[in-house]
Amino acid sequence: MTSSVLSPSLVIFLLFSFAAPHFLCNAFPAQPQPHFTSQNYRDALSKSILFFEGQRSGKLPPNQRLTWRGDSALSDGSAMNVDLVGGYYDAGDNMKFGFPMAFTTTMLSWSVIEFGGLMKDELQNARDAVRWATDYLLKATSQPDTIFVQVGDANKDHACWERPEDMDTPRSVFKIDTNSPGSDVAAETAAALAAASLVFKTTDPIYAKLLLSRAREVFEFADKYRGAYSNWLKDEVCPFYCSYTGYQDELLWGAAWLHKATKNPTYLNYIQVNGQTLGADESDNTFSWDDKHVGARILLSKAFLLQKVQALQDYKGHADDYICSLIPGIPSSQAQFTPGGLLFKSSDSNMQYVTSTSFLILTYAKYLDSAHMVVNCGGVVVTPDMLRTTAKKQVDYLLGDNPLKMSYMVGYGPQYPLRIHHRGSSLPSIASHPDKIECSFGFSILNSQSPNPNILMGAVVGGPDQQDQFPDQRSDYDHSEPATYTNAPLVGALAYLAHTFGQL
């Protein structure tokens, strides 16, 4: 018998493959059985999109499916003589914050761009969800070099627990302009409009051209008048949606989307000239409404991988670095997991990072497959299938494959959160209680143990704590509050998984 020596990289790979299921906090998921899953991804996809109808502000359409909601905030914008009716409430309150709404729009659009072809009957619902946002963003950007970035006074809104239909808190309007710039929210808005233009390019080309034209104008404003919007609106947007990471990431992200949507060499040149100063190679590995660097790297890598744009070759390396930061057991890994295997980045609304990460790695796996490439993490080869397995494990945890057997999507599965931190869901509907519910009266319900009377179908809450525990308390907004930007990337991930497992 002859002996052989295993290379260090192969030893690490075998360790991942066979020993990982025995680790608690750094589990690298095993390969799934082809075409077998205990989850109904198609049902989850449908509900993840339906959730957005529960977040609608403004005059609801005749085909509104969550019928416990009613018209609300029909005079938004009147404080500045502008029409700002519509858009989405960001989470469980009655506020319209432009920064996370724009990111939500970008991610909903990206979900449709990458995976819309797999959505079948849900594609039109997904487009409708995008359009509800872009119609509002067009209103918010209707004046040159100005963006209306918020409607509502967050502190006064949060001092009440009332239905959006009863809302009587001030609907103050806040804006950025040349004297008080906000490159972060402006560039994210440009990204949203550019991405959405691709969603409607074939089905409504006139609308798509309007979106793209506005995107270019808004990006020029973002780049020319630089600054973080929370420098000027600190009392209004902080601590809710401060620009903690600055505006450089949004400028890179916005340019990346305009490059993709226009194919204009101007934006490629912008990225080449400014990429490094805008943080293209920074080591941050969190993708969220506030930090877009990772998303920009993944998006720009596609142009190199598939279109062979050599000028963007570095972004394949940057994207690989991000992927390697997620894989446990190698020197560059930075990811933390709960004992049950959930990616854990924050005690505040952690599930937003789970959905955004899952979307990115599924999307990158798609690009790598198309280019017949892999990721090399210090000698460990990470394949597209390994990335898909990682994403599937995270989504499955969210849907109920976890120590509590709790689905963190409302209305999905046999056990899900019953007391989510959401005003409209927790209070009786207009139909069941036509009389106005006053500002302070609702707090008795906020602090009660009674289940929410209105099911906000598809809402994904903040999720469990670092030990996989979830108290299901309405007042616990860190873990029980849903948000539009949590659902948006999940739409694309669920479409991919539903198709892969033969459910679409």
Coordinates of N, CA, C and O in Angstrom, one line a residue, residues 338-487:
T338 N -25.3 32.0 14.7 CA -25.9 31.6 15.9 C -25.6 30.1 16.1 O -25.3 29.4 15.1
P339 N -25.9 29.5 17.3 CA -25.7 28.0 17.4 C -26.6 27.3 16.4 O -26.2 26.2 15.9
G340 N -27.7 27.8 16.0 CA -28.6 27.2 15.0 C -28.2 27.4 13.6 O -28.9 26.9 12.7
G341 N -27.2 28.2 13.3 CA -26.6 28.4 12.0 C -27.0 29.7 11.3 O -26.8 29.8 10.1
L342 N -27.7 30.6 11.9 CA -28.1 31.9 11.3 C -26.9 32.9 11.3 O -26.3 33.1 12.3
L343 N -26.7 33.4 10.1 CA -25.7 34.5 10.0 C -26.1 35.6 11.0 O -27.3 36.0 11.0
F344 N -25.2 36.1 11.8 CA -25.6 37.1 12.8 C -24.6 38.3 12.7 O -23.4 38.1 12.9
K345 N -25.2 39.4 12.4 CA -24.4 40.6 12.3 C -24.8 41.7 13.3 O -24.0 42.6 13.5
S346 N -26.1 41.7 13.8 CA -26.5 42.8 14.6 C -27.7 42.3 15.5 O -28.5 41.5 15.1
S347 N -27.7 42.8 16.7 CA -28.9 42.5 17.6 C -30.1 43.3 17.2 O -31.2 43.1 17.7
D348 N -30.0 44.3 16.2 CA -31.0 45.1 15.8 C -31.4 44.7 14.4 O -30.6 45.0 13.4
S349 N -32.5 44.1 14.2 CA -33.1 43.8 12.9 C -32.0 43.0 12.1 O -31.7 43.3 10.9
N350 N -31.5 41.9 12.6 CA -30.5 41.1 12.0 C -30.9 40.4 10.7 O -30.1 40.2 9.8
M351 N -32.2 40.1 10.6 CA -32.7 39.4 9.4 C -32.5 40.2 8.1 O -32.4 39.6 7.0
Q352 N -32.4 41.5 8.2 CA -32.1 42.3 7.0 C -30.8 41.9 6.4 O -30.6 41.9 5.1
Y353 N -29.8 41.6 7.2 CA -28.5 41.2 6.7 C -28.5 39.7 6.1 O -27.8 39.4 5.2
V354 N -29.3 38.9 6.7 CA -29.5 37.6 6.2 C -30.1 37.6 4.8 O -29.6 36.9 3.9
T355 N -31.1 38.4 4.6 CA -31.7 38.4 3.3 C -30.8 39.1 2.2 O -30.7 38.6 1.1
S356 N -30.2 40.2 2.6 CA -29.3 40.9 1.6 C -28.1 40.0 1.3 O -27.7 39.9 0.1
T357 N -27.5 39.3 2.3 CA -26.4 38.4 2.0 C -26.8 37.2 1.1 O -26.1 36.9 0.2
S358 N -27.9 36.6 1.4 CA -28.4 35.5 0.7 C -28.6 35.9 -0.8 O -28.3 35.1 -1.7
F359 N -29.2 37.1 -1.0 CA -29.4 37.5 -2.4 C -28.1 37.7 -3.1 O -27.9 37.3 -4.3
L360 N -27.2 38.4 -2.5 CA -25.9 38.7 -3.1 C -25.1 37.4 -3.5 O -24.6 37.3 -4.6
I361 N -25.1 36.4 -2.6 CA -24.3 35.2 -2.9 C -25.0 34.3 -4.0 O -24.3 33.7 -4.8
L362 N -26.4 34.4 -4.0 CA -27.1 33.7 -5.1 C -26.8 34.4 -6.4 O -26.6 33.7 -7.5
T363 N -26.8 35.7 -6.4 CA -26.6 36.4 -7.6 C -25.1 36.2 -8.1 O -24.9 36.0 -9.3
Y364 N -24.2 36.3 -7.2 CA -22.8 36.0 -7.6 C -22.6 34.6 -8.1 O -21.8 34.4 -9.0
A365 N -23.2 33.7 -7.5 CA -23.2 32.3 -8.0 C -23.7 32.2 -9.4 O -23.1 31.5 -10.2
K366 N -24.7 32.9 -9.7 CA -25.2 33.0 -11.1 C -24.2 33.5 -12.1 O -23.9 33.0 -13.1
Y367 N -23.5 34.6 -11.7 CA -22.5 35.2 -12.5 C -21.3 34.3 -12.7 O -20.8 34.1 -13.8
L368 N -20.9 33.7 -11.6 CA -19.7 32.7 -11.7 C -20.0 31.5 -12.6 O -19.2 31.1 -13.4
D369 N -21.2 31.0 -12.4 CA -21.6 29.9 -13.3 C -21.6 30.2 -14.8 O -21.1 29.5 -15.6
S370 N -22.1 31.4 -15.1 CA -22.2 31.8 -16.5 C -20.8 32.0 -17.0 O -20.6 31.8 -18.2
A371 N -19.8 32.4 -16.2 CA -18.5 32.6 -16.6 C -17.6 31.4 -16.4 O -16.4 31.4 -16.7
H372 N -18.2 30.3 -15.9 CA -17.4 29.1 -15.6 C -16.2 29.4 -14.7 O -15.1 28.9 -14.9
M373 N -16.5 30.1 -13.6 CA -15.4 30.5 -12.7 C -15.8 30.1 -11.3 O -17.0 29.9 -11.0
V374 N -14.8 30.2 -10.4 CA -15.0 29.9 -9.0 C -14.3 31.0 -8.1 O -13.7 31.9 -8.7
V375 N -14.4 30.8 -6.8 CA -13.8 31.8 -5.9 C -12.7 31.0 -5.2 O -12.9 29.8 -4.7
N376 N -11.5 31.5 -5.1 CA -10.4 30.9 -4.4 C -10.1 31.7 -3.2 O -9.6 32.8 -3.2
C377 N -10.3 31.1 -2.0 CA -10.1 31.7 -0.7 C -8.9 31.1 -0.1 O -9.0 30.1 0.7
G378 N -7.7 31.6 -0.4 CA -6.5 31.2 0.2 C -6.2 29.7 0.0 O -5.8 29.0 0.9
G379 N -6.6 29.2 -1.2 CA -6.4 27.8 -1.5 C -7.6 27.0 -1.4 O -7.6 25.8 -1.8
V380 N -8.7 27.5 -0.7 CA -9.9 26.8 -0.7 C -10.8 27.2 -1.8 O -11.1 28.4 -2.0
V381 N -11.2 26.3 -2.6 CA -12.1 26.6 -3.8 C -13.5 26.6 -3.3 O -14.0 25.7 -2.8
V382 N -14.2 27.8 -3.6 CA -15.6 27.9 -3.3 C -16.3 28.0 -4.6 O -16.1 28.9 -5.4
T383 N -17.2 27.0 -4.8 CA -17.9 26.9 -6.1 C -19.3 27.6 -6.0 O -19.8 27.8 -4.9
P384 N -19.9 27.8 -7.2 CA -21.2 28.4 -7.1 C -22.2 27.6 -6.4 O -23.1 28.1 -5.7
D385 N -22.1 26.2 -6.5 CA -23.0 25.4 -5.7 C -22.9 25.5 -4.2 O -23.9 25.5 -3.5
M386 N -21.7 25.7 -3.8 CA -21.4 25.9 -2.4 C -22.1 27.3 -1.9 O -22.6 27.3 -0.8
L387 N -22.0 28.3 -2.8 CA -22.7 29.5 -2.4 C -24.2 29.4 -2.3 O -24.8 29.9 -1.4
R388 N -24.7 28.6 -3.3 CA -26.2 28.4 -3.3 C -26.6 27.6 -2.0 O -27.7 27.9 -1.5
T389 N -25.8 26.7 -1.6 CA -26.1 25.9 -0.4 C -26.1 26.8 0.8 O -27.0 26.7 1.7
T390 N -25.1 27.7 0.8 CA -25.1 28.6 2.0 C -26.3 29.5 2.0 O -26.9 29.7 3.1
A391 N -26.7 30.0 0.9 CA -27.9 30.9 0.8 C -29.2 30.1 1.2 O -30.0 30.6 1.9
K392 N -29.3 28.9 0.7 CA -30.5 28.1 1.0 C -30.6 27.8 2.5 O -31.7 27.9 3.0
K393 N -29.5 27.5 3.1 CA -29.5 27.3 4.6 C -30.0 28.5 5.3 O -30.8 28.4 6.3
Q394 N -29.6 29.7 4.9 CA -30.0 30.9 5.6 C -31.5 31.2 5.3 O -32.3 31.5 6.3
V395 N -32.0 31.0 4.1 CA -33.4 31.2 3.8 C -34.2 30.1 4.5 O -35.3 30.4 5.1
D396 N -33.8 28.9 4.6 CA -34.5 27.8 5.3 C -34.6 28.1 6.7 O -35.7 27.9 7.4
Y397 N -33.5 28.6 7.3 CA -33.6 29.0 8.8 C -34.7 30.1 8.9 O -35.6 30.0 9.8
L398 N -34.7 31.1 8.1 CA -35.7 32.1 8.2 C -37.2 31.6 8.1 O -38.1 32.0 8.7
L399 N -37.3 30.5 7.2 CA -38.7 30.0 7.0 C -39.1 28.9 8.0 O -40.2 28.4 7.9
G400 N -38.2 28.6 9.0 CA -38.6 27.7 10.0 C -37.7 26.5 10.3 O -37.9 25.8 11.3
D401 N -36.6 26.4 9.5 CA -35.7 25.3 9.8 C -34.6 25.8 10.8 O -33.5 26.1 10.5
N402 N -35.1 25.9 12.1 CA -34.3 26.5 13.1 C -34.7 25.9 14.5 O -35.6 25.1 14.6
P403 N -33.9 26.1 15.5 CA -34.2 25.5 16.8 C -35.6 25.7 17.4 O -36.1 24.8 18.0
L404 N -36.2 26.8 17.1 CA -37.5 27.1 17.6 C -38.6 26.6 16.6 O -39.8 26.6 17.0
K405 N -38.2 26.1 15.4 CA -39.2 25.7 14.4 C -40.2 26.9 14.1 O -41.3 26.7 13.8
M406 N -39.6 28.1 14.2 CA -40.4 29.3 14.0 C -40.1 29.9 12.7 O -38.9 30.2 12.3
S407 N -41.1 30.2 11.9 CA -41.0 30.9 10.6 C -40.9 32.4 11.0 O -41.8 32.9 11.8
Y408 N -39.9 33.1 10.5 CA -39.8 34.5 10.8 C -40.5 35.4 9.7 O -40.3 36.6 9.6
M409 N -41.3 34.7 8.8 CA -42.1 35.3 7.8 C -43.6 35.2 8.3 O -44.1 34.1 8.4
V410 N -44.3 36.3 8.6 CA -45.6 36.2 9.0 C -46.5 35.6 8.0 O -46.5 35.9 6.8
G411 N -47.4 34.6 8.4 CA -48.3 34.0 7.6 C -47.8 32.8 6.8 O -48.5 32.1 6.1
Y412 N -46.5 32.5 7.0 CA -45.9 31.3 6.4 C -45.6 30.3 7.4 O -44.9 30.5 8.4
G413 N -46.0 29.0 7.1 CA -45.7 27.9 8.0 C -46.6 27.8 9.2 O -47.5 28.7 9.4
P414 N -46.5 26.7 9.9 CA -47.5 26.5 11.1 C -47.2 27.4 12.3 O -48.1 27.6 13.1
Q415 N -46.0 28.0 12.4 CA -45.7 28.8 13.6 C -44.9 30.0 13.1 O -43.9 29.9 12.5
Y416 N -45.5 31.2 13.4 CA -44.8 32.4 13.0 C -45.1 33.5 14.0 O -46.0 33.3 14.8
P417 N -44.5 34.7 14.0 CA -44.7 35.7 15.0 C -46.1 36.2 14.9 O -46.7 36.5 13.8
L418 N -46.7 36.3 16.1 CA -48.1 36.7 16.2 C -48.3 38.2 16.7 O -49.3 38.8 16.5
R419 N -47.2 38.7 17.3 CA -47.3 40.1 17.9 C -46.2 40.9 17.3 O -45.3 41.4 18.0
I420 N -46.2 41.2 16.0 CA -45.2 42.0 15.4 C -45.3 43.4 15.7 O -46.4 43.9 16.0
H421 N -44.2 44.1 15.7 CA -44.2 45.6 16.0 C -44.6 46.3 14.8 O -43.8 46.7 14.0
H422 N -45.9 46.5 14.7 CA -46.4 47.2 13.4 C -47.8 47.7 13.8 O -48.7 47.0 14.2
R423 N -47.9 49.0 13.6 CA -49.1 49.7 14.1 C -50.4 49.2 13.4 O -51.4 48.8 14.0
G424 N -50.4 49.2 12.1 CA -51.5 48.8 11.3 C -52.0 47.4 11.5 O -53.2 47.1 11.6
S425 N -51.0 46.5 11.7 CA -51.3 45.1 11.9 C -51.8 44.9 13.3 O -52.7 44.0 13.5
S426 N -51.4 45.6 14.3 CA -51.7 45.3 15.7 C -53.0 46.0 16.1 O -53.6 45.5 17.1
L427 N -53.5 47.0 15.4 CA -54.7 47.7 15.8 C -55.9 47.2 15.0 O -55.7 46.7 13.8
P428 N -57.1 47.2 15.5 CA -58.3 46.8 14.7 C -58.4 47.5 13.4 O -58.0 48.7 13.3
S429 N -58.8 46.9 12.3 CA -58.9 47.5 11.0 C -60.1 48.5 11.0 O -60.9 48.5 11.9
I430 N -60.1 49.4 10.1 CA -61.2 50.4 9.9 C -62.5 49.6 9.7 O -63.5 50.0 10.3
A431 N -62.5 48.5 9.0 CA -63.7 47.8 8.8 C -64.3 47.2 10.1 O -65.5 47.2 10.3
S432 N -63.4 46.8 11.0 CA -63.9 46.2 12.3 C -64.1 47.2 13.4 O -64.8 47.0 14.3
H433 N -63.4 48.4 13.2 CA -63.5 49.4 14.2 C -63.5 50.8 13.5 O -62.4 51.4 13.4
P434 N -64.6 51.2 13.0 CA -64.6 52.5 12.1 C -64.2 53.7 12.9 O -63.7 54.7 12.3
D435 N -64.5 53.7 14.2 CA -64.2 55.0 15.0 C -62.7 55.2 15.1 O -61.9 54.2 15.1
K436 N -62.3 56.4 15.1 CA -60.9 56.8 15.2 C -60.3 56.2 16.5 O -60.9 56.2 17.6
I437 N -59.1 55.7 16.4 CA -58.3 55.3 17.6 C -57.2 56.3 17.8 O -56.4 56.6 17.0
E438 N -57.4 57.0 19.0 CA -56.5 58.1 19.3 C -55.1 57.7 19.5 O -54.7 56.6 19.8
C439 N -54.2 58.7 19.4 CA -52.7 58.5 19.5 C -52.3 57.6 20.6 O -51.6 56.6 20.5
S440 N -52.7 58.0 21.8 CA -52.2 57.3 23.0 C -52.9 56.0 23.4 O -52.4 55.2 24.1
F441 N -54.1 55.9 22.9 CA -54.9 54.7 23.2 C -54.2 53.4 22.7 O -54.3 52.4 23.4
G442 N -53.6 53.5 21.6 CA -53.0 52.3 21.0 C -51.9 51.7 21.8 O -51.6 50.5 21.7
F443 N -51.3 52.5 22.8 CA -50.2 51.9 23.6 C -50.6 50.7 24.5 O -49.9 49.9 24.8
S444 N -51.9 50.7 24.8 CA -52.4 49.6 25.6 C -52.4 48.3 24.8 O -52.2 47.2 25.4
I445 N -52.5 48.5 23.5 CA -52.4 47.3 22.6 C -51.0 47.0 22.4 O -50.6 45.8 22.4
L446 N -50.1 48.0 22.2 CA -48.7 47.7 22.0 C -48.1 46.8 23.1 O -47.4 45.9 22.8
N447 N -48.5 47.1 24.3 CA -48.0 46.4 25.5 C -48.8 45.2 25.9 O -48.5 44.5 26.9
S448 N -49.8 44.8 25.1 CA -50.6 43.6 25.5 C -50.0 42.3 24.9 O -49.1 42.4 24.0
Q449 N -50.5 41.2 25.3 CA -50.1 39.9 24.8 C -51.0 39.4 23.7 O -50.8 38.2 23.3
S450 N -52.0 40.1 23.4 CA -53.0 39.6 22.4 C -52.3 39.6 21.0 O -51.5 40.5 20.6
P451 N -52.6 38.6 20.2 CA -52.1 38.5 18.8 C -52.6 39.7 18.0 O -53.7 40.2 18.2
N452 N -51.8 40.1 17.0 CA -52.2 41.1 16.1 C -53.5 40.7 15.3 O -53.5 39.5 14.8
P453 N -54.5 41.5 15.2 CA -55.7 41.1 14.5 C -55.6 41.0 13.0 O -56.4 40.3 12.4
N454 N -54.7 41.8 12.5 CA -54.5 41.8 11.0 C -53.2 41.2 10.6 O -52.1 41.6 11.1
I455 N -53.2 40.2 9.8 CA -52.0 39.4 9.5 C -51.3 40.2 8.3 O -51.8 40.3 7.2
L456 N -50.1 40.7 8.6 CA -49.3 41.4 7.6 C -48.6 40.3 6.8 O -47.4 40.0 7.1
M457 N -49.3 39.7 5.9 CA -48.8 38.5 5.2 C -47.4 38.8 4.5 O -47.2 39.8 3.8
G458 N -46.5 37.9 4.8 CA -45.2 38.0 4.2 C -44.2 38.8 4.9 O -43.0 38.9 4.5
A459 N -44.6 39.5 5.9 CA -43.6 40.4 6.6 C -42.5 39.6 7.3 O -42.8 38.6 8.0
V460 N -41.3 39.9 7.1 CA -40.1 39.3 7.7 C -39.7 40.2 8.9 O -39.3 41.3 8.7
V461 N -39.7 39.6 10.1 CA -39.4 40.4 11.3 C -37.9 40.4 11.5 O -37.1 39.8 10.7
G462 N -37.4 41.2 12.5 CA -36.0 41.3 12.8 C -35.3 40.0 13.1 O -34.1 39.8 12.9
G463 N -36.0 39.0 13.7 CA -35.5 37.7 13.9 C -35.0 37.4 15.3 O -35.1 38.3 16.2
P464 N -34.4 36.3 15.5 CA -34.0 35.8 16.8 C -32.7 36.5 17.3 O -32.1 37.2 16.5
D465 N -32.4 36.3 18.5 CA -31.2 36.9 19.1 C -30.0 35.9 18.8 O -30.2 35.0 18.1
Q466 N -28.9 36.3 19.3 CA -27.6 35.5 19.0 C -27.7 34.1 19.5 O -26.9 33.3 19.1
Q467 N -28.6 33.8 20.4 CA -28.8 32.4 20.9 C -30.0 31.7 20.3 O -30.5 30.7 20.9
D468 N -30.5 32.2 19.2 CA -31.6 31.6 18.5 C -33.0 31.8 19.3 O -33.9 31.1 19.0
Q469 N -33.0 32.7 20.2 CA -34.2 32.9 21.0 C -35.1 34.0 20.4 O -34.5 35.0 19.9
F470 N -36.4 33.9 20.5 CA -37.3 34.9 20.0 C -38.5 35.0 20.9 O -39.3 34.1 21.0
P471 N -38.7 36.2 21.6 CA -39.7 36.3 22.6 C -41.1 36.6 22.0 O -42.1 36.4 22.7
D472 N -41.2 37.0 20.8 CA -42.5 37.4 20.1 C -43.2 38.4 21.0 O -44.4 38.2 21.3
Q473 N -42.5 39.5 21.3 CA -43.2 40.6 22.0 C -43.3 41.8 21.1 O -42.3 42.2 20.5
R474 N -44.5 42.4 21.1 CA -44.7 43.5 20.2 C -43.8 44.7 20.5 O -43.4 45.5 19.6
S475 N -43.5 44.9 21.7 CA -42.7 46.1 22.1 C -41.2 45.9 21.7 O -40.4 46.8 21.8
D476 N -40.8 44.7 21.4 CA -39.4 44.4 21.1 C -39.1 44.6 19.6 O -39.0 43.7 18.8
Y477 N -39.0 45.9 19.3 CA -38.8 46.3 17.9 C -37.5 45.7 17.2 O -37.5 45.5 16.0
D478 N -36.5 45.5 18.0 CA -35.2 45.0 17.5 C -35.5 43.6 16.8 O -34.8 43.3 15.8
H479 N -36.4 42.8 17.3 CA -36.6 41.5 16.8 C -37.9 41.3 16.2 O -38.1 40.3 15.4
S480 N -38.9 42.1 16.5 CA -40.3 41.9 16.0 C -40.8 42.8 15.0 O -41.9 42.7 14.5
E481 N -39.9 43.8 14.5 CA -40.4 44.7 13.5 C -40.0 44.3 12.1 O -38.8 44.0 11.9
P482 N -40.9 44.4 11.2 CA -40.6 44.1 9.8 C -40.1 45.4 9.1 O -40.2 46.5 9.7
A483 N -39.5 45.3 7.9 CA -39.1 46.4 7.2 C -39.0 46.1 5.7 O -38.8 44.9 5.3
T484 N -39.3 47.1 4.9 CA -39.4 46.8 3.4 C -38.0 46.4 2.9 O -38.0 45.5 2.0
Y485 N -36.9 46.9 3.4 CA -35.6 46.5 2.9 C -35.1 45.2 3.4 O -34.1 44.6 2.9
T486 N -35.9 44.5 4.3 CA -35.6 43.1 4.6 C -36.2 42.2 3.6 O -35.6 41.2 3.2
N487 N -37.4 42.5 3.2 CA -38.1 41.7 2.2 C -37.6 41.8 0.8 O -37.6 40.9 0.0

